[in-house]
Amino acid sequence: MANVNELLKEKLNEKHYQRLMALENPKLHAFVADAIELTNPETVYVCTDDDADIEYIRKQAIALGEEKTLKIQGHTSHFDGYKDQARDKAMTKYLIPKGSSLGESLNSIDKTQGTDEVRGFLKDSMVGREMLVCFFCLGPTNSDFSIECAQITDSPLVAHSESILYRRGYDQFKNLGDSENFFRFVHTEGELENAVSKNVDKRRIYMDLEENLVYSTNTQYGGNTLGLKKLALRLAIQKASAEGWLAEHMFVMGAHGPNNRVTYFAGAFPSACGKTSTSMLPGQTIIGDDIAYLRKKDGKMYCVNVEKGIFGIIRDVNPKDDPVIYEALTTPGEVIFSNVLIDSDMKPHWLGSGSELPEEGINHSGKWHKGKKDDKGNEVTASHKNARYTLNIADLCNRDPLIDDPKGVELGGIVYGGRDSDTLVPVEQAFDWTEGIILKGTSIESETTAATLGQEGVRTFNLMSNLDFLSIPLGKYIQNNLDFAEGVDKRPSVFSVNYFLKNKDGNYLNEILDKKIWILWAELRVNGDVEAIKTPTGYIPIYDDLKKLFKNSLNEEYSQAQYVEQFTIRIPENLAKLDRVEKIYKEKVATAPQILFDTFANARKRLKDCSDKHGDYVSPFDLVTK
Ligand code: SPV
Ligand code: MN
């Protein structure tokens, strides 16, 4: 590369050059200079933490046609390309130097080959365009959790979305001095056609773990482009592993118990399985809905939301089930809608909104009418199933007061969920931390959804719901989770929840808002307020406690028959699940710790003993209260 300073001086005007130089960080300067030399932009805009810069980005997103203004003030709409609607797992790869390996099943490519390929796509990609150089912070600012990030992109949509989703980071970089310890992201949407990325066959998301650097090309969908979201999660998992903390695909929420008690929970669910709606449960308070960092201090576990906004699935957001989000989506305030249907009145519509859909409009497929088919003969739905909204949590009335606390919140419980139609009961508490991590966390299986490209509804192994984002060997990640409780005086209780259990006729056994009862029961358990029934796989609620919760929290009668159907222990299904998951660890995860197999063996024995006594399907009334 030509001299860094000369290059920056040549490409940046005086104002933006001074802004960059005010951050006295040679690695940052070299990063920006390299990206300029590679992508060859017309101009470079360096964003500070000033509102005026964020306003500039918002305006650019409209001016360049990436966003359109909607009828309600502050609302805009964006479309990703028809084939660019979800995370591309296949084209998301780690750049691995020759001779090294990340272990089983992590998608990787030779570093030299992959770097050449992706830099080839970046070459001259910003000719005639403006490069945006943005600074954000993962986690609260001025905190042990903070990680500074530099994002380079030619997409004002990406910068705008990140300004909603992440805390501002320019001043953080000032404090960082010349440290090399920050994350870097370069993104280009590539050539555009009708304001969407044209060459999705050249979509690549390549990550250099040695350099904490991610390249993303020829894509606009948030999960592939927003550096600080899932790309940073991958970098953070590696950093956390080296430093002794955890980076998780988890919401964080305050569950409100009796006498104004607030107990904080973190919860990991695969994408599109109820994670956001759990963090937004009526009457509770939200810290975050997607990514959490967990650290230990003074014998306690603390966690923070890495983000400050929500990039949530809009499908089924309706006034009954998600009143708080629905309100935010229908009143003035800053919201980006992506891949919804826009009518001629510039009003957004989506599947499951509770209102009737118009017969026509504009959506991710272009001009849309009811019954429209794509070139493969598939029906084009009015809004994409993975259509999303982006908004600030600060704009929600249920935000938790500790959301930006640099200390984080003390963790009372952890919840693991998944889309499971036939095995797990709606809620269950693990016997202890180790059983929780192994039987609840590492054993998650979930039916695939529209959040990733590929077929939906396939039961898939997804340990801790973090499998898509792991950047260290699976066994190491599991061991890190097991070890994390060491030195913690009051270990969080670990729960599994299942919102998707069905009966033999294929009907769901629960209503959408029943999840509130499971979380409130977990809150009572963490605080020792209720007893429970011991099953082979963990502790489940006593009928009378749930009956009370249903009455008091949802004003619903909860019958014994419902309880028995939902909480019957399905022994053959549980054994089959153990077999499936164990097979994966045996065959594919060379690094799996022995304790995992021992814990599976114990659970299997308990299940078999129980079926010898009570048969294959065991009513909770046949089991004893602890
Ligand atoms: C998820 O898919 O888990 C999301 C959205 O939270 S994405 O940004 O695509 O990762
Ligand atoms: Mn997610």
XYZ file of C-alpha atoms and ligand atoms in Angstrom:
637
model
C 0.000 0.000 0.000
C 1.097 3.541 -0.680
C 1.918 5.609 2.370
C -1.159 5.512 4.637
C -1.133 9.155 5.505
C -0.672 10.324 1.939
C -3.491 8.138 0.742
C -5.860 9.370 3.441
C -4.920 12.994 2.749
C -5.571 12.518 -0.911
C -8.989 10.862 -0.586
C -10.448 12.561 2.486
C -11.331 16.222 2.541
C -9.855 18.273 5.341
C -12.852 17.922 7.666
C -13.039 14.142 7.376
C -9.281 13.745 7.459
C -9.196 15.642 10.774
C -11.993 13.499 12.136
C -10.064 10.343 11.387
C -6.780 11.725 12.657
C -8.409 12.739 15.951
C -8.495 8.998 16.598
C -4.825 8.385 17.141
C -4.794 4.782 16.133
C -2.356 3.635 13.436
C -4.136 0.321 12.913
C -7.391 2.144 12.282
C -5.744 4.524 9.831
C -4.151 1.643 7.966
C -7.489 -0.191 7.847
C -9.289 2.789 6.321
C -6.452 3.464 3.877
C -6.417 -0.163 2.736
C -10.178 -0.174 2.192
C -9.929 3.053 0.191
C -7.135 1.729 -1.966
C -9.060 -1.479 -2.566
C -12.581 -0.172 -3.195
C -11.642 3.180 -4.739
C -14.582 5.341 -3.547
C -15.399 8.771 -4.919
C -15.587 10.331 -1.445
C -15.165 9.253 2.159
C -17.438 10.324 5.002
C -16.150 9.788 8.536
C -18.996 9.704 11.059
C -18.578 10.992 14.577
C -21.074 10.589 17.408
C -22.826 13.836 16.418
C -26.550 13.675 15.700
C -25.827 15.598 12.515
C -23.829 12.655 11.140
C -26.587 10.173 11.889
C -29.038 12.541 10.229
C -26.781 12.692 7.169
C -26.798 8.881 6.930
C -30.594 8.752 7.221
C -30.897 11.296 4.405
C -28.418 9.412 2.213
C -30.374 6.176 2.590
C -33.385 7.978 1.125
C -31.391 9.909 -1.484
C -29.785 6.722 -2.822
C -33.101 4.875 -2.875
C -32.166 2.219 -0.310
C -35.004 3.422 1.882
C -38.325 5.032 1.044
C -40.223 7.329 3.352
C -43.478 5.870 4.627
C -46.631 7.617 5.683
C -45.935 7.682 9.418
C -43.229 10.113 10.486
C -39.814 8.506 10.993
C -40.790 5.243 9.270
C -38.968 4.017 6.159
C -39.085 0.883 4.048
C -36.259 -1.068 2.450
C -36.211 -4.102 0.152
C -33.461 -6.669 -0.082
C -33.187 -8.589 -3.341
C -35.574 -11.507 -3.905
C -32.739 -13.980 -3.288
C -31.125 -11.990 -0.495
C -33.678 -12.383 2.271
C -31.803 -14.255 5.001
C -28.418 -15.225 6.381
C -26.355 -17.146 3.843
C -24.765 -19.860 5.954
C -23.077 -21.567 3.025
C -21.190 -18.454 1.948
C -20.217 -17.365 5.459
C -16.734 -18.744 6.057
C -13.704 -18.417 8.291
C -10.420 -17.605 6.591
C -8.068 -20.221 7.954
C -4.278 -20.133 7.492
C -2.735 -23.251 5.949
C -2.097 -26.008 8.443
C -4.545 -24.799 11.098
C -8.115 -25.959 11.744
C -11.107 -24.744 13.696
C -12.293 -28.238 14.326
C -15.408 -29.975 13.172
C -18.143 -28.575 11.009
C -17.168 -24.893 11.015
C -17.371 -23.536 7.516
C -13.945 -22.331 6.429
C -11.754 -21.573 3.431
C -8.013 -21.311 2.957
C -7.043 -17.823 4.055
C -5.021 -16.845 0.996
C -7.551 -18.195 -1.455
C -10.563 -16.730 0.386
C -8.939 -13.354 0.954
C -8.022 -13.093 -2.729
C -11.536 -14.055 -3.745
C -13.392 -11.617 -1.506
C -10.928 -8.772 -2.048
C -11.385 -9.424 -5.739
C -15.086 -8.666 -5.310
C -14.279 -5.569 -3.266
C -11.850 -4.243 -5.853
C -13.160 -0.927 -7.211
C -16.599 -1.743 -5.771
C -17.081 1.827 -4.521
C -16.100 3.673 -7.679
C -18.455 6.640 -7.987
C -19.815 6.043 -4.500
C -19.276 7.424 -1.036
C -17.554 5.280 1.564
C -18.975 5.601 5.055
C -16.591 5.070 7.963
C -18.600 4.539 11.149
C -17.742 3.821 14.771
C -19.921 1.879 17.159
C -19.564 0.078 20.461
C -20.680 -3.446 21.328
C -22.130 -3.457 24.824
C -22.631 -0.369 26.974
C -19.971 2.320 26.564
C -17.293 2.817 29.238
C -17.759 -0.714 30.468
C -15.671 -3.865 30.905
C -18.017 -5.298 28.288
C -17.348 -2.608 25.626
C -15.786 -3.645 22.319
C -15.017 -0.863 19.849
C -15.889 -1.474 16.204
C -15.112 0.272 12.935
C -17.581 -0.334 10.119
C -16.822 0.610 6.529
C -19.694 0.358 4.075
C -21.051 1.888 0.902
C -24.583 1.330 2.139
C -26.263 4.113 4.131
C -28.910 1.505 5.028
C -26.276 -0.548 6.849
C -24.932 2.537 8.630
C -28.460 3.735 9.443
C -29.473 0.324 10.804
C -26.336 0.149 12.925
C -26.979 3.628 14.299
C -30.282 2.287 15.611
C -28.916 -1.041 16.788
C -25.613 -0.057 18.441
C -24.226 2.528 20.791
C -22.136 5.242 19.218
C -18.405 4.570 19.272
C -16.385 7.518 17.948
C -15.628 8.823 21.446
C -14.927 5.279 22.597
C -12.212 5.103 19.948
C -10.702 8.254 21.391
C -10.343 6.409 24.696
C -8.954 3.369 22.945
C -5.749 5.202 22.030
C -3.461 3.143 19.843
C -4.780 -0.242 21.003
C -5.170 -2.837 18.256
C -7.978 -4.459 20.153
C -11.044 -3.584 18.073
C -13.246 -5.247 15.449
C -13.264 -4.189 11.786
C -15.843 -4.716 9.075
C -15.794 -3.869 5.375
C -18.989 -4.190 3.413
C -20.022 -3.437 -0.136
C -23.458 -4.082 -1.521
C -21.773 -4.415 -4.908
C -23.405 -3.522 -8.176
C -27.037 -2.493 -7.762
C -30.092 -3.028 -9.904
C -33.286 -1.280 -8.798
C -31.443 -0.417 -5.557
C -30.780 -4.079 -4.643
C -27.547 -6.101 -4.829
C -27.418 -7.583 -8.298
C -24.675 -10.202 -8.074
C -25.827 -12.399 -5.203
C -23.827 -15.240 -6.728
C -20.842 -13.203 -5.520
C -22.265 -12.866 -2.015
C -19.467 -13.663 0.415
C -19.081 -13.167 4.148
C -15.507 -14.073 5.024
C -14.031 -13.672 8.477
C -10.414 -13.342 9.483
C -10.267 -14.379 13.130
C -6.582 -13.536 13.486
C -7.223 -9.983 12.408
C -10.713 -9.468 13.890
C -11.696 -8.440 10.389
C -14.787 -9.343 8.339
C -15.469 -8.815 4.636
C -19.035 -8.832 3.288
C -19.871 -8.411 -0.405
C -22.838 -8.322 -2.790
C -25.548 -8.504 -0.154
C -27.837 -6.168 1.772
C -29.710 -8.447 4.194
C -28.856 -7.406 7.753
C -27.621 -10.778 8.998
C -25.000 -10.763 6.219
C -24.069 -7.084 6.311
C -24.420 -5.545 9.765
C -20.892 -6.059 11.025
C -21.804 -5.629 14.655
C -24.551 -8.258 14.604
C -23.766 -11.869 13.776
C -20.367 -11.140 12.238
C -19.146 -9.545 15.465
C -20.744 -12.338 17.488
C -18.419 -14.758 15.737
C -15.382 -12.628 16.518
C -16.589 -12.134 20.093
C -16.971 -15.864 20.710
C -13.306 -16.340 19.950
C -12.273 -13.336 22.048
C -14.494 -14.456 24.942
C -12.984 -17.920 24.841
C -9.490 -16.485 25.131
C -10.477 -14.091 27.933
C -12.793 -16.264 30.044
C -16.254 -14.828 29.395
C -19.188 -15.823 27.153
C -20.732 -14.335 23.994
C -24.189 -15.798 23.453
C -27.170 -15.703 21.104
C -29.415 -14.619 23.967
C -32.078 -12.117 24.929
C -31.877 -10.432 28.320
C -35.039 -9.473 30.202
C -36.311 -8.577 33.623
C -39.027 -10.951 34.859
C -41.270 -9.226 37.373
C -42.155 -11.381 40.376
C -44.120 -10.695 43.564
C -43.528 -7.503 45.573
C -41.797 -5.637 42.720
C -39.003 -8.193 42.576
C -37.110 -8.223 39.270
C -35.101 -11.305 38.297
C -32.986 -11.133 35.165
C -33.006 -13.925 32.617
C -30.938 -14.538 29.520
C -32.387 -16.845 26.892
C -30.999 -18.600 23.842
C -33.373 -19.622 21.062
C -32.680 -20.383 17.411
C -33.748 -17.602 15.047
C -37.492 -17.155 14.644
C -38.448 -19.310 17.639
C -39.887 -16.753 20.062
C -36.751 -15.088 21.422
C -37.841 -11.503 20.756
C -41.398 -12.093 21.925
C -40.140 -13.626 25.179
C -37.977 -10.586 25.860
C -41.030 -8.419 25.121
C -43.578 -10.255 27.274
C -46.324 -7.960 28.583
C -45.633 -6.716 32.083
C -41.911 -7.558 31.912
C -38.978 -5.326 30.938
C -36.570 -5.762 28.060
C -32.806 -5.315 28.069
C -32.139 -6.968 24.696
C -33.524 -9.511 22.270
C -30.612 -11.123 20.408
C -27.027 -11.076 21.684
C -25.653 -11.012 25.233
C -22.203 -10.962 26.769
C -21.795 -12.662 30.152
C -18.993 -11.908 32.596
C -18.244 -12.810 36.200
C -17.380 -10.387 38.954
C -17.244 -10.781 42.748
C -18.784 -14.256 42.610
C -21.745 -13.181 40.483
C -22.678 -13.533 36.835
C -23.531 -10.352 34.981
C -24.791 -9.825 31.475
C -25.428 -6.993 29.045
C -27.215 -6.502 25.787
C -24.576 -6.052 23.129
C -27.070 -3.951 21.154
C -29.466 -1.103 21.872
C -32.061 -1.821 19.220
C -34.059 -4.679 17.735
C -33.811 -6.190 14.252
C -36.893 -8.293 14.756
C -39.116 -10.546 12.698
C -42.304 -8.699 11.859
C -44.410 -11.704 10.933
C -47.187 -12.272 13.472
C -46.523 -9.017 15.320
C -50.097 -8.076 16.169
C -51.830 -5.988 18.837
C -52.874 -9.037 20.861
C -49.620 -11.007 21.069
C -46.991 -8.235 20.812
C -48.763 -5.063 21.910
C -45.612 -3.061 22.674
C -43.896 -3.671 19.339
C -47.149 -3.271 17.462
C -47.588 0.147 19.049
C -44.032 1.164 18.039
C -44.665 -0.028 14.479
C -47.824 1.989 14.093
C -46.924 5.318 15.724
C -44.345 8.007 14.812
C -40.717 7.175 15.649
C -37.636 5.832 13.944
C -38.388 2.448 12.310
C -36.932 0.753 9.232
C -39.269 -1.871 7.768
C -37.601 -4.398 5.513
C -39.275 -6.724 3.033
C -42.870 -5.939 4.005
C -45.686 -5.044 1.598
C -46.148 -1.336 0.913
C -49.528 -0.147 -0.352
C -50.202 2.847 -2.596
C -50.755 4.957 0.497
C -47.164 4.148 1.668
C -48.485 2.050 4.514
C -46.641 -1.168 5.533
C -48.415 -4.547 5.798
C -47.183 -7.912 6.930
C -48.297 -11.498 7.470
C -50.050 -12.038 10.777
C -50.509 -8.332 11.613
C -54.104 -8.931 12.644
C -55.381 -6.647 9.829
C -56.481 -7.692 6.392
C -53.781 -7.581 3.719
C -54.293 -5.468 0.599
C -54.686 -7.256 -2.733
C -51.679 -5.500 -4.250
C -48.687 -3.315 -3.529
C -44.906 -3.317 -3.740
C -42.839 -5.953 -1.952
C -39.453 -7.706 -2.179
C -40.518 -9.216 -5.505
C -41.386 -5.809 -7.024
C -44.988 -5.094 -7.998
C -47.091 -7.616 -6.108
C -50.665 -8.875 -6.331
C -52.433 -11.583 -4.390
C -51.644 -15.019 -5.844
C -48.407 -13.853 -7.527
C -45.991 -16.696 -8.327
C -42.236 -16.448 -8.779
C -40.327 -17.901 -11.742
C -40.218 -21.273 -10.006
C -43.993 -21.296 -9.569
C -43.826 -20.665 -5.806
C -46.361 -18.301 -4.337
C -44.856 -14.949 -3.334
C -46.235 -14.054 0.072
C -47.294 -10.443 0.697
C -44.367 -9.916 3.057
C -41.362 -12.215 3.308
C -41.519 -14.649 6.242
C -38.198 -13.197 7.413
C -39.332 -9.577 6.900
C -38.061 -7.397 9.728
C -38.259 -4.106 11.548
C -35.387 -2.159 13.050
C -36.052 0.114 16.003
C -34.505 1.576 19.152
C -35.287 -0.168 22.437
C -35.201 3.285 24.044
C -38.399 4.038 22.103
C -40.266 1.165 23.769
C -42.310 1.718 26.902
C -41.162 -1.622 28.393
C -37.418 -0.910 28.342
C -35.655 -1.915 31.522
C -34.080 0.952 33.509
C -30.727 -0.895 33.723
C -30.391 -1.336 29.969
C -27.276 0.821 29.644
C -25.733 0.048 33.023
C -21.999 -0.509 32.391
C -21.997 -3.188 35.148
C -24.717 -5.186 33.402
C -27.471 -6.959 35.325
C -27.015 -9.900 37.640
C -28.245 -13.063 36.028
C -30.846 -15.124 37.906
C -31.699 -17.686 35.258
C -30.886 -18.963 31.804
C -33.498 -20.273 29.390
C -32.925 -22.499 26.353
C -35.697 -22.801 23.778
C -36.348 -24.351 20.411
C -39.028 -25.308 17.918
C -39.855 -28.805 19.077
C -43.225 -30.304 18.246
C -43.035 -33.612 20.073
C -40.506 -33.998 22.876
C -39.921 -31.416 25.602
C -42.494 -30.158 28.101
C -43.317 -26.411 27.997
C -40.960 -25.559 30.872
C -38.498 -27.527 32.951
C -35.666 -26.648 35.316
C -32.396 -28.531 35.106
C -31.108 -30.226 38.279
C -27.960 -28.120 38.281
C -25.664 -25.991 36.080
C -23.903 -28.935 34.409
C -27.156 -30.728 33.600
C -28.573 -27.426 32.386
C -25.706 -26.676 30.032
C -25.649 -30.223 28.688
C -29.248 -31.458 28.684
C -30.854 -28.100 27.937
C -28.205 -26.062 26.093
C -26.003 -28.422 24.117
C -28.981 -30.620 23.218
C -31.145 -28.031 21.489
C -32.797 -29.330 18.375
C -35.085 -27.033 16.472
C -37.039 -27.060 13.248
C -35.425 -24.733 10.665
C -37.097 -21.408 9.823
C -37.031 -18.661 7.189
C -34.259 -16.816 9.076
C -31.662 -18.746 7.081
C -31.677 -19.716 3.408
C -32.815 -23.292 2.742
C -35.671 -25.632 3.558
C -37.908 -24.894 6.541
C -39.227 -27.312 9.167
C -36.280 -29.705 9.304
C -35.330 -30.795 12.840
C -31.776 -29.552 13.267
C -29.192 -29.750 16.016
C -28.250 -26.268 17.255
C -26.241 -26.238 20.467
C -27.037 -23.221 22.605
C -28.738 -21.775 19.475
C -25.274 -20.456 18.791
C -24.060 -23.098 16.343
C -24.304 -20.810 13.310
C -21.949 -18.361 14.999
C -19.332 -20.548 16.656
C -15.745 -19.689 15.821
C -14.025 -22.129 18.184
C -14.189 -25.924 18.355
C -17.563 -27.098 19.666
C -16.103 -29.041 22.586
C -14.114 -26.020 23.729
C -17.249 -23.896 23.593
C -19.175 -26.430 25.690
C -16.348 -26.649 28.222
C -16.212 -22.845 28.452
C -19.904 -22.824 29.308
C -19.479 -25.553 31.928
C -16.489 -23.804 33.502
C -18.141 -20.423 33.519
C -20.060 -21.242 36.716
C -16.827 -21.835 38.630
C -16.382 -19.309 41.402
C -19.985 -18.128 41.127
C -21.666 -18.136 44.556
C -25.274 -18.346 43.409
C -25.337 -20.064 40.052
C -28.209 -19.097 37.771
C -30.876 -21.790 37.403
C -31.084 -23.249 33.916
C -34.416 -23.946 32.196
C -35.675 -25.325 28.914
C -38.856 -23.978 27.361
C -40.832 -25.278 24.410
C -43.534 -23.084 22.907
C -44.160 -25.387 19.979
C -45.323 -28.659 21.539
C -48.157 -30.324 19.616
C -50.602 -33.138 20.295
C -50.959 -36.227 18.133
C -53.331 -34.336 15.780
C -50.668 -31.743 15.094
C -52.315 -28.938 17.067
C -50.270 -26.670 19.304
C -50.867 -27.374 22.980
C -50.295 -23.779 24.030
C -51.408 -20.256 23.227
C -48.774 -17.728 22.182
C -48.892 -15.786 25.448
C -48.580 -18.878 27.660
C -44.830 -18.296 27.509
C -45.376 -15.567 30.076
C -46.469 -18.215 32.583
C -43.386 -20.339 31.973
C -41.086 -17.365 32.549
C -42.946 -16.250 35.664
C -42.770 -19.802 37.033
C -39.029 -19.810 36.379
C -38.813 -16.499 38.246
C -40.509 -18.084 41.258
C -38.175 -21.105 41.100
C -35.027 -18.992 40.952
C -36.164 -17.320 44.138
C -37.219 -20.542 45.894
C -40.892 -19.527 46.101
C -42.449 -22.740 44.732
C -41.743 -26.451 44.874
C -41.571 -28.631 41.792
C -42.038 -32.196 40.559
C -38.962 -34.255 39.902
C -38.954 -35.921 36.476
C -36.157 -37.892 34.813
C -35.093 -34.792 32.898
C -35.551 -32.023 35.464
C -38.074 -30.227 37.658
C -41.494 -29.327 36.271
C -44.220 -27.114 37.782
C -46.882 -28.317 40.189
C -50.374 -27.939 38.723
C -51.684 -25.615 41.444
C -48.841 -23.130 40.934
C -49.542 -22.899 37.216
C -53.287 -22.649 37.807
C -52.653 -19.627 40.022
C -50.261 -18.030 37.546
C -52.681 -18.507 34.642
C -55.465 -16.938 36.693
C -53.458 -14.024 38.061
C -51.369 -13.175 35.004
C -53.577 -14.039 32.054
C -56.966 -14.248 33.764
C -57.399 -17.711 32.330
C -58.651 -20.965 33.757
C -56.033 -23.664 33.377
C -57.462 -27.165 33.581
C -55.864 -30.287 34.953
C -56.461 -31.949 31.597
C -54.415 -29.248 29.812
C -51.676 -29.579 32.376
C -51.471 -33.352 32.050
C -51.391 -33.214 28.257
C -48.639 -30.552 28.244
C -46.496 -31.926 31.055
C -46.726 -35.649 30.403
C -43.145 -36.877 30.111
C -42.783 -38.431 26.676
C -40.136 -41.027 27.406
C -39.649 -42.599 23.942
C -39.289 -39.145 22.363
C -36.823 -38.033 25.050
C -34.750 -41.167 24.592
C -34.774 -40.731 20.823
C -33.638 -37.140 21.223
C -30.747 -38.214 23.456
C -29.758 -40.829 20.869
C -29.844 -38.329 18.008
C -27.850 -35.681 19.815
C -25.336 -38.119 21.267
C -24.738 -39.569 17.806
C -23.837 -36.120 16.503
C -21.354 -35.558 19.334
C -19.876 -39.024 18.950
C -19.502 -38.878 15.199
C -18.845 -35.232 14.476
C -17.427 -33.543 17.568
C -14.030 -34.953 18.384
C -13.565 -32.327 21.088
C -16.772 -33.172 23.021
C -15.953 -33.441 26.754
C -16.541 -36.769 28.511
C -18.933 -35.169 30.992
C -21.348 -34.637 28.114
C -21.558 -38.386 27.462
C -21.751 -39.142 31.200
C -24.621 -36.712 31.608
C -26.470 -38.220 28.644
C -25.949 -41.691 30.174
C -27.379 -40.550 33.519
C -30.403 -38.987 31.866
C -30.964 -42.107 29.762
C -30.869 -44.290 32.864
C -33.345 -42.065 34.696
C -35.706 -42.145 31.702
C -35.521 -45.937 31.459
C -36.049 -46.438 35.204
C -39.053 -44.168 35.025
C -40.603 -45.986 32.081
C -40.057 -49.350 33.837
C -42.149 -47.998 36.685
C -44.737 -45.850 34.951
C -44.778 -46.717 31.253
C -43.815 -44.643 28.206
C -45.986 -41.598 28.850
C -45.830 -40.465 32.446
C -48.377 -38.115 33.943
C -46.866 -35.545 36.300
C -49.338 -36.773 38.902
C -47.479 -40.101 38.980
C -44.263 -38.392 40.011
C -43.270 -36.963 43.355
C -42.863 -33.406 44.461
C -39.422 -32.455 45.554
C -31.131 -14.184 13.490
O -31.358 -14.692 12.382
O -30.802 -14.853 14.485
C -31.264 -12.728 13.672
C -31.293 -11.889 12.500
O -31.256 -12.266 14.776
S -29.803 -11.893 11.693
O -29.303 -10.539 11.694
O -30.082 -12.340 10.355
O -28.868 -12.766 12.354
Mn -30.501 -13.779 16.209
